[in-house]
Amino acid sequence: MTDQDTHHSTAHDIVAEADTGARNPGGWEALLFLGICLAWSIFQLYIASRLPGMLAQATGISFFAHLVTQARFIHLAFALTLATLAFPLYKGAPSDRIPWYDWLLVALGLISTLYLIVFRLEIAARPGLWSTSDVVISAIGMVVLLIAVYRSLGLPLVVIASVFVLFTFFGGYSEWVRNLTNYGGSSLSKALGHYWMQTEGVFGVALGVSTTMIFLFVLFGALLDRAGGGNWFIKVAIALLGALRGGPAKAAVLSSMMTGMISGSSIANTVTTGTFTIPLMKRIGFPAEKAGAVEVASSTNGQLTPPVMGAAAFLMVEYVNIPYIDVVKHAFLPAVISYIALLYIVHLESLKMGLEGLEKKGRKIGVLLILLLFLTGFIGLGAITFLVIGLRSALQPLMGDGSIYVAVALLGVAYLVLVAIAARYPDIEIDDPEQAPVAPRLTPTLIGGAYFALPIFVLVWNLMVSTDHLDRLSPALSAFWATIAMIFIAVTHRPLKAIFRGQQVGNETAEGFGDFIQGLIAGARNMIGIGVATGAAGIIVGTISLTGAHQVIGQVIEVISGGNLMVLLFLVAVLSLILGMGLPTTANYIVVSSLMAPVIVSVGAQAGLVVPLIAVHMFVFYFGILADDTPPVGLAAYAAAAISRGDPIMTGVQGFMYDIRTALLPFLFIFNTDLLLINVTFFHAIVVFCVSLVAMLLFAAATQGYFFAKSRWWETLVLLFIAFMLFRPGFFLDQIDDPYDHLTGPAALEAASALEDGAPMRMVVTGPDYDTGKPRSTTILVRAMGGDAEAALMDKGLMLLPEGETLILEEPMFGTPFFEKLANQYDFYGDEPVVIEQFELERDRMPKEVFFLPAFLLLAGVIFLQRRRATQPAF
């Protein structure tokens, strides 16, 4: 075995320890483990299909349907069992066999989860009045869950969850906590029942999303990778970009983006693509740490890229309460800008080091041709989509739901045609990184695996396409049908190519079926960490619902920030980074969104910051994900360093330096929600994209100290200033012209009533604090409606009682949008009334885009000066 093989093995060991399990027992234990993995994947496919209802109806046995309603408990039972069997409990524990104490833990895990199914009727009959057996089972379940989290994910999530459990039991002893949260403590019975016997804790929304959606997407990615789709992504990226300056690094960015879109782990993404791209980057001259850092930065950013976003997109649907298509729309622009900027950073690094690309047989592809190919690809996909939509819309009145069979037939024909064409070319093999690196030709590489794109097309179609005759499917159903399509391709593509080549199909059929089985096993193994993590994250969510613990964190941050908005956001960013260390993407998002998002919403409103909730969740999610390459934990950096033979800490530091552009984006879209495509027209979206992209590229050039030539210190400052002007032109406009008219009393109501429907009405609410009685202020936003400001407020549960020039605010009605936000903050029944101190109505001002002109003039000056010093072409 070569040194390179040894380090590849080390990298895969890191993935095994972090994601899939480092234990590999033999004999009957191995068969049992693989059988459980298969059973879990088959169970998840079963409950996602229509089979439960069909079987229950055909047989009259309700058991088949009950499996769906009890799926969360079974899902966690599988996760706990596999976590116990796959991960040794401690470093010196046996890795080639399963010791007796793990069998005991498996039994306890099964007892504690299946108890909820067997005795579900009795438990439902005594809500909140938990029996002794309920409490004992809950305690056992909690302990087994935390042990499973420790062995599969390490200490970080265990520590966080344990702190919240301790807060539940002992937080009520603190007078400060009692005053802040009105929480007086909890008994053992109440707390454990809340965590385990109800759907408020472990078996809450997070585990539900893991059960119904996340597993299917992870399984889809595992099947795609096992069938050869992951390697096809890498080879296409190398063929497309490999011959450019610093080509392997650019290919690493592109391939990591493509695999990261459907991957649930930045660590696995790093190894999947990095095993091939990191050695290539080193061969053309990248230092080990920079080669690893490029892969880490691009792999972590894959978790921020729609449509899957490491499965966090589907959690956002539940937590932010917006349609899935809106989550994709809001996340799209920042992700694309971030990746293009990373490509540019790689290009600048290559320029600074004077690097070239890989050798390429045949004609080299220029930058303009690559852009043209991308544009052609998007136009082609759009044309195909509209063609299919038109066909189904035409057939719908004639065939009704039967038109789906025509679409499936067309998909089958397209698959057969693509496989027939692919059969004319050699199979896409995994190259040996030790061989002389050569960029493959694009046409045979692209066509040779184009059929792998069909299941992704099915997934995106079902998630996003909607017309008058067709409805989008739910994410769970979309993933199910895409997975079925992927299973069909995994099983059939090898024998079909053999038939088209006139070869024997026996071995190819066996290999295709083997890929299917191995994909099912890999999907289950990849879900172990996610399954137990979403359960453990439910402990945090359950603690918050029981105690209001997030208010404590908010109070601490409010005191430290002193009401300064930028300090507040910086503190939240740092805490999100810390909380995200060592957590898989899904648990990462649950933790940071549960703890940090409410802080920005509540404390930010006191400082006058009112932004859409999706912007807040995207802010904390971005910083949580950046923990994957941030020392000292940065597991993705350790995986990359194992391949590159570089220093893991320096790899993480360099990766974070590359990711500064990503860390900048959340601050920008908090203050400029245009970046999230919120309330923008199509033309405005194009302008926002172009200007934001230029700004991000200038920011990247400034951080690299190189533009057309090596930058002087003052040129770097000017580039940063230009980037700021392009990103936040409204900042300069606000300095010379107040963005709001500040109105009080009845005059404010009259002015607000003149607003157009949907226009924002910002209001500053002032009154005595519910706990301290001291005056406090917060800003809320309501949209104008029907030319009557009071009616618009009533629609949101807000009732005004004008007294002279004072607008007294009554307590919001229960169940309305502002009840929880205001009723828990203000004393509406004290001596001092709660009032709307002022309305802040947007003024009609000159467009903020006016400030683009001086920015571009400054940019022209910098380009003129640097072009005179340039010693090599910019591209």
PDB file of C-alpha atoms in Angstrom, residues 26-256:
ATOM      1  CA  GLY A  26     -17.332 -10.284  11.097  1.00  0.00           C
ATOM      2  CA  GLY A  27     -19.473 -13.406  10.744  1.00  0.00           C
ATOM      3  CA  TRP A  28     -23.102 -13.377  11.802  1.00  0.00           C
ATOM      4  CA  GLU A  29     -22.713  -9.990  13.501  1.00  0.00           C
ATOM      5  CA  ALA A  30     -21.765  -8.407  10.176  1.00  0.00           C
ATOM      6  CA  LEU A  31     -24.737 -10.050   8.454  1.00  0.00           C
ATOM      7  CA  LEU A  32     -27.071  -8.858  11.206  1.00  0.00           C
ATOM      8  CA  PHE A  33     -25.722  -5.313  10.973  1.00  0.00           C
ATOM      9  CA  LEU A  34     -26.118  -5.211   7.185  1.00  0.00           C
ATOM     10  CA  GLY A  35     -29.591  -6.728   7.510  1.00  0.00           C
ATOM     11  CA  ILE A  36     -30.663  -3.985   9.922  1.00  0.00           C
ATOM     12  CA  CYS A  37     -29.325  -1.347   7.526  1.00  0.00           C
ATOM     13  CA  LEU A  38     -31.302  -2.891   4.674  1.00  0.00           C
ATOM     14  CA  ALA A  39     -34.412  -3.172   6.835  1.00  0.00           C
ATOM     15  CA  TRP A  40     -34.202   0.513   7.796  1.00  0.00           C
ATOM     16  CA  SER A  41     -33.925   1.690   4.186  1.00  0.00           C
ATOM     17  CA  ILE A  42     -36.739  -0.595   3.057  1.00  0.00           C
ATOM     18  CA  PHE A  43     -38.917   0.562   5.969  1.00  0.00           C
ATOM     19  CA  GLN A  44     -38.369   4.218   5.030  1.00  0.00           C
ATOM     20  CA  LEU A  45     -39.262   3.528   1.397  1.00  0.00           C
ATOM     21  CA  TYR A  46     -42.335   1.607   2.577  1.00  0.00           C
ATOM     22  CA  ILE A  47     -43.767   4.387   4.742  1.00  0.00           C
ATOM     23  CA  ALA A  48     -43.075   6.987   2.023  1.00  0.00           C
ATOM     24  CA  SER A  49     -45.055   4.985  -0.538  1.00  0.00           C
ATOM     25  CA  ARG A  50     -48.755   4.260  -0.885  1.00  0.00           C
ATOM     26  CA  LEU A  51     -48.273   0.641   0.148  1.00  0.00           C
ATOM     27  CA  PRO A  52     -49.362   1.045   3.808  1.00  0.00           C
ATOM     28  CA  GLY A  53     -52.786   2.340   2.833  1.00  0.00           C
ATOM     29  CA  MET A  54     -53.191  -0.155  -0.002  1.00  0.00           C
ATOM     30  CA  LEU A  55     -52.248  -3.121   2.199  1.00  0.00           C
ATOM     31  CA  ALA A  56     -54.476  -1.965   5.047  1.00  0.00           C
ATOM     32  CA  GLN A  57     -57.403  -1.553   2.656  1.00  0.00           C
ATOM     33  CA  ALA A  58     -56.781  -4.874   0.888  1.00  0.00           C
ATOM     34  CA  THR A  59     -56.315  -6.968   4.054  1.00  0.00           C
ATOM     35  CA  GLY A  60     -58.402  -5.059   6.562  1.00  0.00           C
ATOM     36  CA  ILE A  61     -55.406  -5.157   8.944  1.00  0.00           C
ATOM     37  CA  SER A  62     -54.745  -1.704  10.421  1.00  0.00           C
ATOM     38  CA  PHE A  63     -51.210  -2.683  11.447  1.00  0.00           C
ATOM     39  CA  PHE A  64     -49.872  -1.716   8.015  1.00  0.00           C
ATOM     40  CA  ALA A  65     -51.199   1.827   8.336  1.00  0.00           C
ATOM     41  CA  HIS A  66     -50.220   2.137  12.015  1.00  0.00           C
ATOM     42  CA  LEU A  67     -46.573   1.704  11.024  1.00  0.00           C
ATOM     43  CA  VAL A  68     -46.755   5.117   9.368  1.00  0.00           C
ATOM     44  CA  THR A  69     -48.211   6.874  12.412  1.00  0.00           C
ATOM     45  CA  GLN A  70     -45.598   5.262  14.657  1.00  0.00           C
ATOM     46  CA  ALA A  71     -42.742   5.885  12.201  1.00  0.00           C
ATOM     47  CA  ARG A  72     -40.833   8.340  14.430  1.00  0.00           C
ATOM     48  CA  PHE A  73     -40.426   5.757  17.171  1.00  0.00           C
ATOM     49  CA  ILE A  74     -39.316   3.055  14.726  1.00  0.00           C
ATOM     50  CA  HIS A  75     -36.961   5.512  13.005  1.00  0.00           C
ATOM     51  CA  LEU A  76     -35.199   6.297  16.284  1.00  0.00           C
ATOM     52  CA  ALA A  77     -35.154   2.612  17.234  1.00  0.00           C
ATOM     53  CA  PHE A  78     -33.202   1.847  14.047  1.00  0.00           C
ATOM     54  CA  ALA A  79     -30.877   4.815  14.608  1.00  0.00           C
ATOM     55  CA  LEU A  80     -30.113   3.856  18.228  1.00  0.00           C
ATOM     56  CA  THR A  81     -29.528   0.218  17.301  1.00  0.00           C
ATOM     57  CA  LEU A  82     -27.176   0.984  14.427  1.00  0.00           C
ATOM     58  CA  ALA A  83     -25.322   3.691  16.376  1.00  0.00           C
ATOM     59  CA  THR A  84     -24.672   1.161  19.147  1.00  0.00           C
ATOM     60  CA  LEU A  85     -23.544  -1.548  16.733  1.00  0.00           C
ATOM     61  CA  ALA A  86     -21.535   0.651  14.333  1.00  0.00           C
ATOM     62  CA  PHE A  87     -19.570   2.910  16.695  1.00  0.00           C
ATOM     63  CA  PRO A  88     -17.268   1.602  19.452  1.00  0.00           C
ATOM     64  CA  LEU A  89     -18.133   3.145  22.814  1.00  0.00           C
ATOM     65  CA  TYR A  90     -14.572   4.297  23.536  1.00  0.00           C
ATOM     66  CA  LYS A  91     -11.241   4.365  21.753  1.00  0.00           C
ATOM     67  CA  GLY A  92     -10.006   1.000  22.992  1.00  0.00           C
ATOM     68  CA  ALA A  93     -13.326  -0.813  22.536  1.00  0.00           C
ATOM     69  CA  PRO A  94     -13.402  -3.778  20.121  1.00  0.00           C
ATOM     70  CA  SER A  95     -13.878  -2.787  16.471  1.00  0.00           C
ATOM     71  CA  ASP A  96     -14.072  -6.323  15.039  1.00  0.00           C
ATOM     72  CA  ARG A  97     -16.856  -7.620  17.293  1.00  0.00           C
ATOM     73  CA  ILE A  98     -19.787  -6.335  19.356  1.00  0.00           C
ATOM     74  CA  PRO A  99     -19.221  -6.591  23.135  1.00  0.00           C
ATOM     75  CA  TRP A 100     -21.925  -7.678  25.598  1.00  0.00           C
ATOM     76  CA  TYR A 101     -22.596  -4.206  26.974  1.00  0.00           C
ATOM     77  CA  ASP A 102     -23.507  -2.958  23.489  1.00  0.00           C
ATOM     78  CA  TRP A 103     -26.055  -5.749  23.137  1.00  0.00           C
ATOM     79  CA  LEU A 104     -27.500  -4.573  26.452  1.00  0.00           C
ATOM     80  CA  LEU A 105     -27.696  -0.998  25.149  1.00  0.00           C
ATOM     81  CA  VAL A 106     -29.371  -2.230  21.958  1.00  0.00           C
ATOM     82  CA  ALA A 107     -32.004  -4.014  24.068  1.00  0.00           C
ATOM     83  CA  LEU A 108     -32.593  -0.950  26.247  1.00  0.00           C
ATOM     84  CA  GLY A 109     -32.897   1.288  23.175  1.00  0.00           C
ATOM     85  CA  LEU A 110     -35.459  -1.030  21.604  1.00  0.00           C
ATOM     86  CA  ILE A 111     -37.428  -1.322  24.841  1.00  0.00           C
ATOM     87  CA  SER A 112     -37.556   2.448  25.379  1.00  0.00           C
ATOM     88  CA  THR A 113     -38.732   3.221  21.820  1.00  0.00           C
ATOM     89  CA  LEU A 114     -41.042   0.272  21.160  1.00  0.00           C
ATOM     90  CA  TYR A 115     -42.700   0.833  24.563  1.00  0.00           C
ATOM     91  CA  LEU A 116     -44.233   3.953  23.010  1.00  0.00           C
ATOM     92  CA  ILE A 117     -45.819   1.821  20.281  1.00  0.00           C
ATOM     93  CA  VAL A 118     -46.973  -1.140  22.352  1.00  0.00           C
ATOM     94  CA  PHE A 119     -48.542   1.021  25.079  1.00  0.00           C
ATOM     95  CA  ARG A 120     -49.560   3.976  22.906  1.00  0.00           C
ATOM     96  CA  LEU A 121     -53.250   3.800  23.858  1.00  0.00           C
ATOM     97  CA  GLU A 122     -52.535   3.707  27.595  1.00  0.00           C
ATOM     98  CA  ILE A 123     -50.060   6.593  27.272  1.00  0.00           C
ATOM     99  CA  ALA A 124     -52.606   8.669  25.335  1.00  0.00           C
ATOM    100  CA  ALA A 125     -55.156   8.068  28.100  1.00  0.00           C
ATOM    101  CA  ARG A 126     -52.955   9.652  30.793  1.00  0.00           C
ATOM    102  CA  PRO A 127     -51.384  12.781  29.232  1.00  0.00           C
ATOM    103  CA  GLY A 128     -49.166  14.472  31.790  1.00  0.00           C
ATOM    104  CA  LEU A 129     -49.992  11.906  34.482  1.00  0.00           C
ATOM    105  CA  TRP A 130     -47.048   9.673  33.830  1.00  0.00           C
ATOM    106  CA  SER A 131     -46.829   6.300  35.554  1.00  0.00           C
ATOM    107  CA  THR A 132     -43.686   4.954  37.200  1.00  0.00           C
ATOM    108  CA  SER A 133     -42.997   2.749  34.183  1.00  0.00           C
ATOM    109  CA  ASP A 134     -43.334   5.796  31.896  1.00  0.00           C
ATOM    110  CA  VAL A 135     -40.738   7.706  33.917  1.00  0.00           C
ATOM    111  CA  VAL A 136     -38.328   4.740  34.066  1.00  0.00           C
ATOM    112  CA  ILE A 137     -38.633   4.099  30.319  1.00  0.00           C
ATOM    113  CA  SER A 138     -38.121   7.807  29.601  1.00  0.00           C
ATOM    114  CA  ALA A 139     -34.977   7.912  31.751  1.00  0.00           C
ATOM    115  CA  ILE A 140     -33.575   4.799  30.037  1.00  0.00           C
ATOM    116  CA  GLY A 141     -34.373   6.240  26.604  1.00  0.00           C
ATOM    117  CA  MET A 142     -32.686   9.554  27.365  1.00  0.00           C
ATOM    118  CA  VAL A 143     -29.524   7.866  28.648  1.00  0.00           C
ATOM    119  CA  VAL A 144     -29.311   5.472  25.676  1.00  0.00           C
ATOM    120  CA  LEU A 145     -29.886   8.366  23.261  1.00  0.00           C
ATOM    121  CA  LEU A 146     -27.109  10.496  24.767  1.00  0.00           C
ATOM    122  CA  ILE A 147     -24.729   7.519  24.745  1.00  0.00           C
ATOM    123  CA  ALA A 148     -25.568   6.935  21.061  1.00  0.00           C
ATOM    124  CA  VAL A 149     -24.935  10.609  20.305  1.00  0.00           C
ATOM    125  CA  TYR A 150     -21.594  10.477  22.142  1.00  0.00           C
ATOM    126  CA  ARG A 151     -20.344   7.420  20.297  1.00  0.00           C
ATOM    127  CA  SER A 152     -21.486   8.582  16.853  1.00  0.00           C
ATOM    128  CA  LEU A 153     -20.933  12.356  17.033  1.00  0.00           C
ATOM    129  CA  GLY A 154     -18.620  12.960  19.982  1.00  0.00           C
ATOM    130  CA  LEU A 155     -19.070  15.215  22.990  1.00  0.00           C
ATOM    131  CA  PRO A 156     -20.300  18.577  21.578  1.00  0.00           C
ATOM    132  CA  LEU A 157     -23.988  17.756  21.158  1.00  0.00           C
ATOM    133  CA  VAL A 158     -24.015  15.662  24.355  1.00  0.00           C
ATOM    134  CA  VAL A 159     -22.651  18.605  26.334  1.00  0.00           C
ATOM    135  CA  ILE A 160     -25.158  21.045  24.825  1.00  0.00           C
ATOM    136  CA  ALA A 161     -28.116  18.717  25.399  1.00  0.00           C
ATOM    137  CA  SER A 162     -26.960  17.902  28.961  1.00  0.00           C
ATOM    138  CA  VAL A 163     -26.698  21.592  29.827  1.00  0.00           C
ATOM    139  CA  PHE A 164     -30.314  22.061  28.778  1.00  0.00           C
ATOM    140  CA  VAL A 165     -31.462  19.029  30.744  1.00  0.00           C
ATOM    141  CA  LEU A 166     -29.693  20.410  33.822  1.00  0.00           C
ATOM    142  CA  PHE A 167     -31.322  23.781  33.192  1.00  0.00           C
ATOM    143  CA  THR A 168     -34.719  22.043  33.165  1.00  0.00           C
ATOM    144  CA  PHE A 169     -34.139  20.512  36.583  1.00  0.00           C
ATOM    145  CA  PHE A 170     -32.163  23.267  38.318  1.00  0.00           C
ATOM    146  CA  GLY A 171     -32.897  26.474  36.393  1.00  0.00           C
ATOM    147  CA  GLY A 172     -35.881  27.229  38.587  1.00  0.00           C
ATOM    148  CA  TYR A 173     -33.610  27.640  41.627  1.00  0.00           C
ATOM    149  CA  SER A 174     -32.216  30.868  40.160  1.00  0.00           C
ATOM    150  CA  GLU A 175     -34.241  33.965  41.000  1.00  0.00           C
ATOM    151  CA  TRP A 176     -32.882  35.699  37.880  1.00  0.00           C
ATOM    152  CA  VAL A 177     -34.072  32.837  35.663  1.00  0.00           C
ATOM    153  CA  ARG A 178     -37.481  32.794  37.389  1.00  0.00           C
ATOM    154  CA  ASN A 179     -37.924  36.515  36.859  1.00  0.00           C
ATOM    155  CA  LEU A 180     -36.834  36.289  33.253  1.00  0.00           C
ATOM    156  CA  THR A 181     -38.702  33.179  32.114  1.00  0.00           C
ATOM    157  CA  ASN A 182     -41.417  32.654  34.749  1.00  0.00           C
ATOM    158  CA  TYR A 183     -40.082  29.113  35.014  1.00  0.00           C
ATOM    159  CA  GLY A 184     -40.129  27.717  38.528  1.00  0.00           C
ATOM    160  CA  GLY A 185     -38.488  24.359  37.894  1.00  0.00           C
ATOM    161  CA  SER A 186     -39.770  20.935  36.895  1.00  0.00           C
ATOM    162  CA  SER A 187     -40.252  17.599  38.584  1.00  0.00           C
ATOM    163  CA  LEU A 188     -38.465  14.498  37.313  1.00  0.00           C
ATOM    164  CA  SER A 189     -41.749  13.003  36.107  1.00  0.00           C
ATOM    165  CA  LYS A 190     -42.904  16.113  34.248  1.00  0.00           C
ATOM    166  CA  ALA A 191     -39.569  16.747  32.536  1.00  0.00           C
ATOM    167  CA  LEU A 192     -38.879  13.179  31.432  1.00  0.00           C
ATOM    168  CA  GLY A 193     -42.437  12.771  30.198  1.00  0.00           C
ATOM    169  CA  HIS A 194     -42.112  16.022  28.284  1.00  0.00           C
ATOM    170  CA  TYR A 195     -38.905  14.822  26.633  1.00  0.00           C
ATOM    171  CA  TRP A 196     -39.858  11.210  25.835  1.00  0.00           C
ATOM    172  CA  MET A 197     -43.612  10.540  26.131  1.00  0.00           C
ATOM    173  CA  GLN A 198     -44.833  13.484  24.046  1.00  0.00           C
ATOM    174  CA  THR A 199     -43.990  15.005  20.681  1.00  0.00           C
ATOM    175  CA  GLU A 200     -42.560  18.125  22.329  1.00  0.00           C
ATOM    176  CA  GLY A 201     -39.054  16.793  22.872  1.00  0.00           C
ATOM    177  CA  VAL A 202     -37.075  13.926  21.347  1.00  0.00           C
ATOM    178  CA  PHE A 203     -39.934  12.864  19.059  1.00  0.00           C
ATOM    179  CA  GLY A 204     -40.713  16.408  17.944  1.00  0.00           C
ATOM    180  CA  VAL A 205     -40.583  18.227  14.630  1.00  0.00           C
ATOM    181  CA  ALA A 206     -36.886  17.588  14.012  1.00  0.00           C
ATOM    182  CA  LEU A 207     -37.136  13.795  14.290  1.00  0.00           C
ATOM    183  CA  GLY A 208     -40.350  13.925  12.278  1.00  0.00           C
ATOM    184  CA  VAL A 209     -38.597  15.697   9.410  1.00  0.00           C
ATOM    185  CA  SER A 210     -35.718  13.232   9.663  1.00  0.00           C
ATOM    186  CA  THR A 211     -38.218  10.370   9.401  1.00  0.00           C
ATOM    187  CA  THR A 212     -40.326  11.662   6.531  1.00  0.00           C
ATOM    188  CA  MET A 213     -37.846  13.641   4.417  1.00  0.00           C
ATOM    189  CA  ILE A 214     -34.188  13.619   5.366  1.00  0.00           C
ATOM    190  CA  PHE A 215     -33.703   9.836   5.183  1.00  0.00           C
ATOM    191  CA  LEU A 216     -35.028   9.710   1.628  1.00  0.00           C
ATOM    192  CA  PHE A 217     -32.695  12.455   0.439  1.00  0.00           C
ATOM    193  CA  VAL A 218     -29.697  10.820   2.100  1.00  0.00           C
ATOM    194  CA  LEU A 219     -30.687   7.487   0.560  1.00  0.00           C
ATOM    195  CA  PHE A 220     -31.059   9.140  -2.849  1.00  0.00           C
ATOM    196  CA  GLY A 221     -27.541  10.583  -2.568  1.00  0.00           C
ATOM    197  CA  ALA A 222     -26.082   7.243  -1.448  1.00  0.00           C
ATOM    198  CA  LEU A 223     -27.666   5.372  -4.375  1.00  0.00           C
ATOM    199  CA  LEU A 224     -26.517   8.025  -6.837  1.00  0.00           C
ATOM    200  CA  ASP A 225     -22.960   7.866  -5.548  1.00  0.00           C
ATOM    201  CA  ARG A 226     -22.872   4.062  -5.460  1.00  0.00           C
ATOM    202  CA  ALA A 227     -24.167   3.806  -9.033  1.00  0.00           C
ATOM    203  CA  GLY A 228     -21.366   6.097 -10.233  1.00  0.00           C
ATOM    204  CA  GLY A 229     -23.079   9.483 -10.274  1.00  0.00           C
ATOM    205  CA  GLY A 230     -20.662  11.044  -7.776  1.00  0.00           C
ATOM    206  CA  ASN A 231     -17.659  10.052  -9.880  1.00  0.00           C
ATOM    207  CA  TRP A 232     -19.438  11.393 -12.972  1.00  0.00           C
ATOM    208  CA  PHE A 233     -19.841  14.792 -11.270  1.00  0.00           C
ATOM    209  CA  ILE A 234     -16.112  14.889 -10.531  1.00  0.00           C
ATOM    210  CA  LYS A 235     -15.045  13.814 -14.008  1.00  0.00           C
ATOM    211  CA  VAL A 236     -17.349  16.320 -15.730  1.00  0.00           C
ATOM    212  CA  ALA A 237     -15.945  19.105 -13.550  1.00  0.00           C
ATOM    213  CA  ILE A 238     -12.363  18.062 -14.382  1.00  0.00           C
ATOM    214  CA  ALA A 239     -13.208  17.837 -18.091  1.00  0.00           C
ATOM    215  CA  LEU A 240     -14.852  21.246 -18.039  1.00  0.00           C
ATOM    216  CA  LEU A 241     -12.393  23.219 -15.887  1.00  0.00           C
ATOM    217  CA  GLY A 242      -9.293  21.067 -15.473  1.00  0.00           C
ATOM    218  CA  ALA A 243      -7.312  22.608 -18.341  1.00  0.00           C
ATOM    219  CA  LEU A 244      -7.824  26.186 -17.117  1.00  0.00           C
ATOM    220  CA  ARG A 245      -5.307  27.960 -14.912  1.00  0.00           C
ATOM    221  CA  GLY A 246      -5.432  26.148 -11.555  1.00  0.00           C
ATOM    222  CA  GLY A 247      -7.973  23.822 -13.163  1.00  0.00           C
ATOM    223  CA  PRO A 248      -8.076  20.997 -10.589  1.00  0.00           C
ATOM    224  CA  ALA A 249      -8.884  23.483  -7.828  1.00  0.00           C
ATOM    225  CA  LYS A 250     -11.687  24.976  -9.914  1.00  0.00           C
ATOM    226  CA  ALA A 251     -12.942  21.477 -10.677  1.00  0.00           C
ATOM    227  CA  ALA A 252     -12.905  20.726  -6.936  1.00  0.00           C
ATOM    228  CA  VAL A 253     -15.156  23.720  -6.346  1.00  0.00           C
ATOM    229  CA  LEU A 254     -17.600  22.738  -9.090  1.00  0.00           C
ATOM    230  CA  SER A 255     -17.738  19.028  -8.260  1.00  0.00           C
ATOM    231  CA  SER A 256     -18.132  19.748  -4.530  1.00  0.00           C
TER     232      SER A 256
END
